[in-house]
Amino acid sequence: MSRPGGWWGRKSTPAKFETYTRWSFHSFPLIEFVTVGGPVLGRAGKIGPGLTALLVFLVTLHCVLCAVSASHALDWLRGQREQPRRLVWALGGLTAVVAGSAVAIAEHGPAGRDVDEAVAGILLIAPAFGAGIVALGVRNRLRVLALAAGATLGSLPFGMPAPATLTVAAVVLFGGGFVAFTSVFSVRLLNAVYELDEARETRTRLAVAEERLRFGRDLHDVMGRNLAVIALKSELAVQLAQRERPEAVAQMVEVQRLAHEAQREVREVVRGYREADLSSELAGAKGVLDAAGIDCTVTGPTTGLPAQVQSALGWVVREAATNVLRHGDARWCAVGIRVLKGRTVLTVENDGMPENGGSGQGSGLVGLRERLAEIGGSLRAGPAGDGRFLLTAEVPLPSPSGPSPSGEPTASPAPRTNVSEVMP
């Protein structure tokens, strides 16, 4: 079952915003054609076929060039092609031609209210949209302001009365400046969305790198001293053995003891690294998902469970949160914990169905199944309908006095961990 939305649902959040921005700019030429070309075509019988064909041709050509220029300018701003200078100049020149033709028709063309209204629509709208699209292809703010001012001057009907001329100038200046400002602001907002997404990925990579450094420091602290002593005593044992001194045996026994001690300490470090606390993992998962714009809710008891159960469910929460971030585009995620008779049930549900349909057979989930199977638990993952993905983990509770399902003695409940100590 594929996620509702098709190609839209498979896009990342920045890609969705870019698509929305692109189609917003592509809608400008359509709006221009409807608001300018529509009235011209509606008055074709009164304006005349020749003048109607000329105006419709100019408006259509201007709309098409606006759409092409907007697409190329956005590609340039996203670093996907070179700056479309020729298209920008061509659109600016065509905008001037359209505005100049409308002014010439208004001053020297056939008289009549229908002609004046058709020409007024071209004078008021075409230069504003032209200036706004051209603003996408330039970087300097002063050039953007100059575009709005140039569109205003090119649209002035000097043969009309002064009040009408000032009205046209004010409308074109406001419209051109507004569309140009909207264009520049939309592009900056699009770049900010991509930068925020890259910053989130960078933060995730830094968290992983920091954890690796911490683990490396712990191993260095444990092994560095022991290996130095082992090397020193081994060298001493060699020298004593070369002299056939009986003390060499004692030194080698000491080396053996140090090696076993180092092995035990390394196991303790690895065991502490691999154990996961449920409260800490839930706090960390909620913080990461909330930071990624995913509404995360946690319900149910998070403390008072045996340490073995907390560790197993903590790993489930860690893997589930990672899958929500990487494999889908969720808007919400709900984590629920229920303590039933003899078992604890953890559910993680979200609306971010993975692109592959969410088979629940990823390597991370396979590892979780193996980990839970060691203590008699189970894991189910897969689609739950309506674009939702559901992961359910069940872990048996150890009996109060008997051994755990894995055959080990029952562990006492782990103390509550401070959420400030959560491991990234």
Coordinates of C-alpha atoms in Angstrom, one line a residue:
M1 CA 0.0 0.0 0.0
S2 CA 1.5 3.3 -1.1
R3 CA 1.2 6.4 0.9
P4 CA -1.6 8.8 -0.1
G5 CA -0.3 11.8 -2.1
G6 CA 1.8 9.8 -4.6
W7 CA 4.8 11.9 -5.8
W8 CA 4.0 14.7 -3.4
G9 CA 4.1 12.4 -0.4
R10 CA 7.5 11.0 -1.4
K11 CA 9.1 14.5 -1.4
S12 CA 11.0 15.9 1.5
T13 CA 9.8 19.0 3.2
P14 CA 12.3 21.3 1.4
A15 CA 11.5 19.7 -1.9
K16 CA 7.8 20.3 -1.2
F17 CA 8.4 24.0 -0.4
E18 CA 10.5 24.4 -3.6
T19 CA 7.7 22.8 -5.7
Y20 CA 5.2 25.1 -4.1
T21 CA 7.4 28.1 -4.7
R22 CA 8.0 27.2 -8.4
W23 CA 4.3 26.7 -9.1
S24 CA 3.5 30.0 -7.3
F25 CA 5.8 31.8 -9.8
H26 CA 4.4 29.8 -12.7
S27 CA 0.9 30.9 -11.7
F28 CA 1.8 34.5 -12.2
P29 CA 1.8 34.3 -16.0
L30 CA -1.5 32.4 -15.8
I31 CA -3.0 35.2 -13.6
E32 CA -1.6 37.8 -16.0
F33 CA -3.2 36.1 -19.1
V34 CA -6.6 35.7 -17.4
T35 CA -6.7 39.3 -16.0
V36 CA -5.3 40.9 -19.1
G37 CA -6.0 38.7 -22.1
G38 CA -9.5 37.7 -20.9
P39 CA -10.9 41.3 -21.1
V40 CA -9.2 41.8 -24.5
L41 CA -10.8 38.6 -25.9
G42 CA -14.1 39.6 -24.3
R43 CA -14.1 42.9 -26.2
A44 CA -12.8 41.5 -29.5
G45 CA -16.0 42.4 -31.3
K46 CA -15.8 46.1 -30.3
I47 CA -12.0 46.5 -30.5
G48 CA -11.5 44.9 -33.8
P49 CA -9.9 41.6 -34.9
G50 CA -6.5 43.2 -35.9
L51 CA -6.0 45.1 -32.6
T52 CA -7.3 42.1 -30.6
A53 CA -4.9 39.7 -32.3
L54 CA -2.0 42.1 -31.6
L55 CA -2.8 42.6 -27.9
V56 CA -3.4 38.9 -27.3
F57 CA -0.2 38.0 -29.1
L58 CA 1.9 40.4 -27.0
V59 CA 0.2 39.3 -23.8
T60 CA 0.7 35.6 -24.6
L61 CA 4.3 36.0 -25.5
H62 CA 4.9 38.0 -22.4
C63 CA 3.3 35.3 -20.2
V64 CA 5.3 32.5 -21.8
L65 CA 8.6 34.4 -21.4
C66 CA 7.7 35.1 -17.8
A67 CA 7.1 31.4 -17.1
V68 CA 10.4 30.3 -18.8
S69 CA 12.4 33.1 -17.1
A70 CA 11.0 32.2 -13.7
S71 CA 11.9 28.5 -14.1
H72 CA 15.5 29.3 -15.3
A73 CA 16.0 32.0 -12.6
L74 CA 14.9 29.6 -9.8
D75 CA 17.3 26.9 -11.2
W76 CA 20.1 29.5 -11.1
L77 CA 19.2 30.5 -7.5
R78 CA 19.3 26.8 -6.5
G79 CA 22.7 26.4 -8.2
Q80 CA 21.5 24.2 -10.9
R81 CA 22.4 26.4 -14.0
E82 CA 24.1 29.6 -14.9
Q83 CA 22.5 33.0 -14.5
P84 CA 19.9 33.5 -17.3
R85 CA 21.1 36.9 -18.3
R86 CA 19.7 36.7 -21.9
L87 CA 16.3 35.6 -20.7
V88 CA 16.2 38.4 -18.1
W89 CA 17.2 41.0 -20.7
A90 CA 14.7 39.6 -23.2
L91 CA 11.9 39.7 -20.6
G92 CA 12.8 43.2 -19.6
G93 CA 12.8 44.3 -23.2
L94 CA 9.5 42.5 -24.0
T95 CA 7.9 44.1 -21.0
A96 CA 9.0 47.5 -22.2
V97 CA 7.6 46.7 -25.7
V98 CA 4.3 45.6 -24.3
A99 CA 4.0 48.7 -22.1
G100 CA 5.1 51.0 -24.9
S101 CA 2.6 49.4 -27.3
A102 CA -0.2 49.8 -24.8
V103 CA 0.7 53.5 -24.3
A104 CA 0.9 54.1 -28.1
I105 CA -2.5 52.5 -28.6
A106 CA -4.0 54.6 -25.7
E107 CA -2.6 57.8 -27.2
H108 CA -2.9 57.2 -31.0
G109 CA -5.1 54.2 -31.4
P110 CA -8.9 54.1 -32.0
A111 CA -10.9 55.9 -29.4
G112 CA -13.5 54.1 -27.3
R113 CA -14.1 53.0 -23.8
D114 CA -13.5 49.3 -24.6
V115 CA -10.1 50.1 -26.1
D116 CA -9.2 52.2 -23.1
E117 CA -10.2 49.5 -20.6
A118 CA -8.3 46.8 -22.5
V119 CA -5.2 49.0 -22.7
A120 CA -5.5 50.0 -19.0
G121 CA -5.4 46.3 -17.9
I122 CA -2.1 45.8 -19.9
L123 CA -0.6 49.0 -18.5
L124 CA -1.4 48.1 -14.9
I125 CA -0.6 44.4 -14.8
A126 CA 2.0 43.4 -17.4
P127 CA 4.8 45.7 -16.2
A128 CA 4.2 44.6 -12.5
F129 CA 4.5 40.9 -13.3
G130 CA 7.4 41.5 -15.7
A131 CA 9.4 43.4 -13.0
G132 CA 8.7 40.8 -10.4
I133 CA 9.9 37.9 -12.6
V134 CA 13.0 39.9 -13.7
A135 CA 13.8 40.5 -10.1
L136 CA 14.4 36.7 -9.7
G137 CA 17.3 36.9 -12.1
V138 CA 19.3 39.7 -10.4
R139 CA 21.0 39.9 -7.0
N140 CA 21.4 43.5 -6.2
R141 CA 18.6 45.2 -4.2
L142 CA 19.1 48.5 -6.0
R143 CA 18.6 46.8 -9.3
V144 CA 15.3 45.4 -8.1
L145 CA 14.2 48.9 -7.1
A146 CA 15.4 50.2 -10.5
L147 CA 13.3 47.5 -12.2
A148 CA 10.2 48.7 -10.4
A149 CA 11.0 52.3 -11.2
G150 CA 11.8 51.5 -14.9
A151 CA 8.5 49.6 -15.3
T152 CA 6.7 52.6 -13.9
L153 CA 8.3 55.1 -16.2
G154 CA 7.8 52.8 -19.2
S155 CA 4.1 52.6 -18.5
L156 CA 3.3 56.3 -18.1
P157 CA 0.7 57.5 -20.7
F158 CA 1.9 61.1 -21.0
G159 CA -0.9 62.0 -23.4
M160 CA -3.5 61.4 -20.8
P161 CA -4.6 63.9 -18.1
A162 CA -2.2 64.3 -15.2
P163 CA -4.4 62.6 -12.6
A164 CA -4.8 59.5 -14.8
T165 CA -1.1 59.5 -15.4
L166 CA -0.2 59.7 -11.7
T167 CA -2.8 57.0 -10.9
V168 CA -1.2 54.6 -13.4
A169 CA 2.3 55.4 -12.1
A170 CA 1.3 54.8 -8.5
V171 CA -0.5 51.5 -9.3
V172 CA 2.4 50.2 -11.5
L173 CA 5.0 51.2 -9.0
F174 CA 3.2 49.6 -6.1
G175 CA 2.3 46.4 -8.1
G176 CA 5.8 46.1 -9.5
G177 CA 7.5 46.7 -6.1
F178 CA 5.1 44.2 -4.4
V179 CA 5.7 41.4 -6.9
A180 CA 9.5 42.1 -6.9
F181 CA 9.6 42.0 -3.1
T182 CA 7.5 38.9 -3.0
S183 CA 9.9 37.2 -5.5
V184 CA 13.0 38.1 -3.5
F185 CA 11.4 37.2 -0.2
S186 CA 10.2 33.8 -1.5
V187 CA 13.6 32.9 -2.8
R188 CA 15.3 33.8 0.5
L189 CA 12.7 31.8 2.4
L190 CA 13.3 28.8 0.1
N191 CA 17.1 29.0 0.7
A192 CA 16.4 29.3 4.5
V193 CA 14.3 26.1 4.4
Y194 CA 17.2 24.2 2.6
E195 CA 19.7 25.6 5.1
L196 CA 17.7 24.6 8.0
D197 CA 17.4 21.1 6.6
E198 CA 21.1 20.9 6.1
A199 CA 21.7 22.2 9.6
R200 CA 19.5 19.5 11.0
E201 CA 21.5 16.8 9.1
T202 CA 24.7 18.4 10.2
R203 CA 23.6 18.4 13.8
T204 CA 22.7 14.7 13.5
R205 CA 26.1 13.8 12.1
L206 CA 27.8 15.9 14.8
A207 CA 25.9 14.0 17.5
V208 CA 27.0 10.7 16.1
A209 CA 30.6 11.9 15.8
E210 CA 30.5 13.2 19.4
E211 CA 29.2 9.8 20.6
R212 CA 32.0 8.0 18.8
L213 CA 34.5 10.4 20.3
R214 CA 33.1 9.7 23.8
F215 CA 33.3 6.0 23.3
G216 CA 36.8 6.3 22.0
R217 CA 37.8 8.3 25.0
D218 CA 36.3 5.7 27.3
L219 CA 38.2 2.9 25.6
H220 CA 41.4 5.0 25.6
D221 CA 41.1 5.6 29.4
V222 CA 40.5 1.9 30.0
M223 CA 43.0 0.4 27.7
G224 CA 45.8 3.0 27.7
R225 CA 47.0 2.4 31.3
N226 CA 46.6 -1.3 31.2
L227 CA 48.4 -1.7 27.8
A228 CA 51.2 0.5 29.0
V229 CA 51.7 -1.6 32.2
I230 CA 51.4 -4.9 30.2
A231 CA 54.1 -3.7 27.7
L232 CA 56.4 -2.7 30.6
K233 CA 56.0 -5.9 32.5
S234 CA 56.3 -8.0 29.3
E235 CA 59.6 -6.3 28.5
L236 CA 60.8 -6.9 32.1
A237 CA 59.8 -10.6 31.8
V238 CA 61.8 -10.9 28.6
Q239 CA 64.9 -9.5 30.2
L240 CA 64.5 -11.7 33.2
A241 CA 63.9 -14.8 31.0
Q242 CA 67.1 -14.0 29.1
R243 CA 69.0 -14.0 32.3
E244 CA 67.2 -17.2 33.4
R245 CA 65.8 -15.5 36.4
P246 CA 62.8 -17.2 38.1
E247 CA 61.1 -13.9 38.6
A248 CA 60.1 -13.9 34.9
V249 CA 57.3 -16.4 35.6
A250 CA 55.8 -14.0 38.2
Q251 CA 55.9 -11.1 35.8
M252 CA 54.1 -13.1 33.1
V253 CA 51.5 -14.1 35.6
E254 CA 51.0 -10.4 36.4
V255 CA 50.8 -9.7 32.6
Q256 CA 48.1 -12.4 32.3
R257 CA 46.2 -10.9 35.2
L258 CA 46.3 -7.4 33.7
A259 CA 45.1 -8.7 30.3
H260 CA 42.1 -10.3 32.0
E261 CA 41.4 -7.1 33.9
A262 CA 41.6 -5.1 30.7
Q263 CA 39.2 -7.5 29.0
R264 CA 36.7 -7.2 31.9
E265 CA 36.9 -3.4 31.8
V266 CA 36.3 -3.3 28.1
R267 CA 33.3 -5.5 28.4
E268 CA 31.9 -3.1 31.1
V269 CA 32.4 -0.1 28.8
V270 CA 30.7 -1.9 25.8
R271 CA 27.9 -3.1 28.0
G272 CA 27.3 0.4 29.3
Y273 CA 27.4 1.8 25.8
R274 CA 24.9 -0.7 24.4
E275 CA 22.4 -0.5 27.2
A276 CA 19.5 2.0 26.6
D277 CA 17.4 3.6 29.2
L278 CA 13.7 3.9 28.2
S279 CA 13.1 7.3 29.9
S280 CA 16.2 8.8 28.3
E281 CA 15.5 7.4 24.9
L282 CA 11.9 8.6 25.0
A283 CA 13.0 12.1 26.0
G284 CA 15.7 12.1 23.3
A285 CA 13.3 10.8 20.6
K286 CA 10.7 13.4 21.4
G287 CA 13.2 16.2 21.4
V288 CA 14.7 15.2 18.0
L289 CA 11.3 14.6 16.4
D290 CA 9.9 17.9 17.7
A291 CA 13.0 19.7 16.4
A292 CA 12.4 18.1 13.0
G293 CA 8.8 19.6 12.9
I294 CA 7.1 16.3 13.8
D295 CA 4.5 16.4 16.6
C296 CA 5.5 13.7 19.0
T297 CA 3.4 12.5 21.9
V298 CA 4.3 10.0 24.6
T299 CA 1.7 8.2 26.7
G300 CA 2.0 5.5 29.4
P301 CA 4.4 4.8 32.2
T302 CA 8.1 5.3 31.5
T303 CA 9.6 4.4 34.9
G304 CA 9.4 1.5 37.3
L305 CA 10.0 -1.2 34.7
P306 CA 12.8 -3.8 35.1
A307 CA 16.2 -2.8 33.7
Q308 CA 16.1 -5.5 31.1
V309 CA 12.7 -4.4 29.8
Q310 CA 13.8 -0.7 29.8
S311 CA 16.9 -1.5 27.9
A312 CA 15.1 -3.6 25.2
L313 CA 12.3 -1.0 24.7
G314 CA 14.8 1.8 24.7
W315 CA 16.5 0.3 21.7
V316 CA 13.1 -0.1 20.0
V317 CA 12.4 3.6 20.6
R318 CA 15.8 4.6 19.3
E319 CA 15.4 2.6 16.1
A320 CA 11.8 3.7 15.5
A321 CA 12.7 7.4 15.9
T322 CA 15.5 6.9 13.4
N323 CA 13.2 5.3 10.9
V324 CA 10.6 8.1 11.3
L325 CA 13.3 10.7 10.5
R326 CA 15.0 8.8 7.6
H327 CA 12.4 6.7 5.8
G328 CA 9.3 8.8 5.7
D329 CA 7.9 12.4 5.8
A330 CA 5.8 12.2 8.9
R331 CA 3.8 15.0 10.4
W332 CA 3.0 13.3 13.7
C333 CA 4.3 10.4 15.8
A334 CA 2.6 8.7 18.8
V335 CA 4.4 6.5 21.2
G336 CA 2.4 4.5 23.7
I337 CA 3.5 2.2 26.5
R338 CA 1.1 -0.3 28.2
V339 CA 1.9 -2.6 31.0
L340 CA -0.4 -5.6 30.7
K341 CA -0.5 -8.9 32.5
G342 CA 2.9 -10.4 32.2
R343 CA 4.2 -8.2 29.4
T344 CA 4.9 -4.6 28.4
V345 CA 3.7 -3.4 25.0
L346 CA 5.3 -0.4 23.2
T347 CA 3.6 1.0 20.0
V348 CA 5.1 3.7 17.7
E349 CA 2.7 5.0 15.1
N350 CA 3.2 7.8 12.5
D351 CA 1.8 9.0 9.3
G352 CA 5.2 8.8 7.4
M353 CA 4.7 5.7 5.4
P354 CA 8.1 4.8 3.8
E355 CA 8.5 5.1 0.0
N356 CA 9.0 1.3 -0.3
G357 CA 5.6 0.6 1.3
G358 CA 7.1 -0.1 4.8
S359 CA 7.7 -3.8 4.6
G360 CA 9.2 -3.8 8.1
Q361 CA 12.2 -5.9 7.0
G362 CA 15.0 -3.3 7.3
S363 CA 18.3 -4.4 8.8
G364 CA 17.7 -2.3 11.9
L365 CA 14.3 -4.0 12.6
V366 CA 15.8 -7.4 12.0
G367 CA 18.4 -6.7 14.6
L368 CA 15.7 -5.5 17.0
R369 CA 13.8 -8.7 16.5
E370 CA 16.9 -10.8 17.3
R371 CA 17.5 -8.7 20.4
L372 CA 13.9 -9.0 21.6
A373 CA 13.8 -12.7 20.8
E374 CA 16.7 -13.3 23.2
I375 CA 14.4 -12.2 26.1
G376 CA 11.3 -13.8 24.7
G377 CA 9.9 -10.6 23.1
S378 CA 8.5 -10.0 19.7
L379 CA 8.4 -7.1 17.2
R380 CA 5.8 -6.3 14.4
A381 CA 6.1 -3.5 11.9
G382 CA 4.1 -2.6 8.8
P383 CA 1.4 -0.4 7.3
A384 CA -1.7 0.3 9.3
G385 CA -3.9 1.9 6.7
D386 CA -4.4 5.6 5.7
G387 CA -0.7 6.2 5.2
R388 CA 0.1 5.2 8.8
F389 CA 3.0 3.0 9.8
L390 CA 2.8 1.0 13.1
L391 CA 5.5 -0.7 15.1
T392 CA 4.6 -2.9 18.0
A393 CA 7.1 -4.4 20.5
E394 CA 6.1 -6.8 23.3
V395 CA 8.5 -7.7 26.1
P396 CA 7.6 -10.2 28.8
L397 CA 7.9 -9.0 32.4
P398 CA 10.2 -11.2 34.5
S399 CA 8.4 -13.0 37.4
P400 CA 9.0 -11.5 40.9
S401 CA 11.1 -14.4 42.1
G402 CA 11.9 -16.5 39.0
P403 CA 14.4 -16.1 36.3
S404 CA 13.9 -14.0 33.2
P405 CA 12.9 -15.6 29.9
S406 CA 16.5 -15.5 28.9
G407 CA 17.4 -17.6 31.9
E408 CA 19.2 -14.8 33.8
P409 CA 18.2 -13.7 37.3
T410 CA 15.6 -11.0 37.5
A411 CA 17.1 -7.5 37.5
S412 CA 15.8 -4.9 39.8
P413 CA 14.1 -1.8 38.4
A414 CA 16.6 0.7 37.1
P415 CA 16.7 4.1 38.8
R416 CA 15.2 7.0 37.0
T417 CA 17.6 8.7 34.6
N418 CA 17.9 12.4 34.3
V419 CA 16.8 13.4 30.8
S420 CA 19.7 15.9 30.6
E421 CA 21.9 12.8 30.4
V422 CA 20.3 11.4 27.3
M423 CA 22.7 10.0 24.7
P424 CA 22.3 11.6 21.2

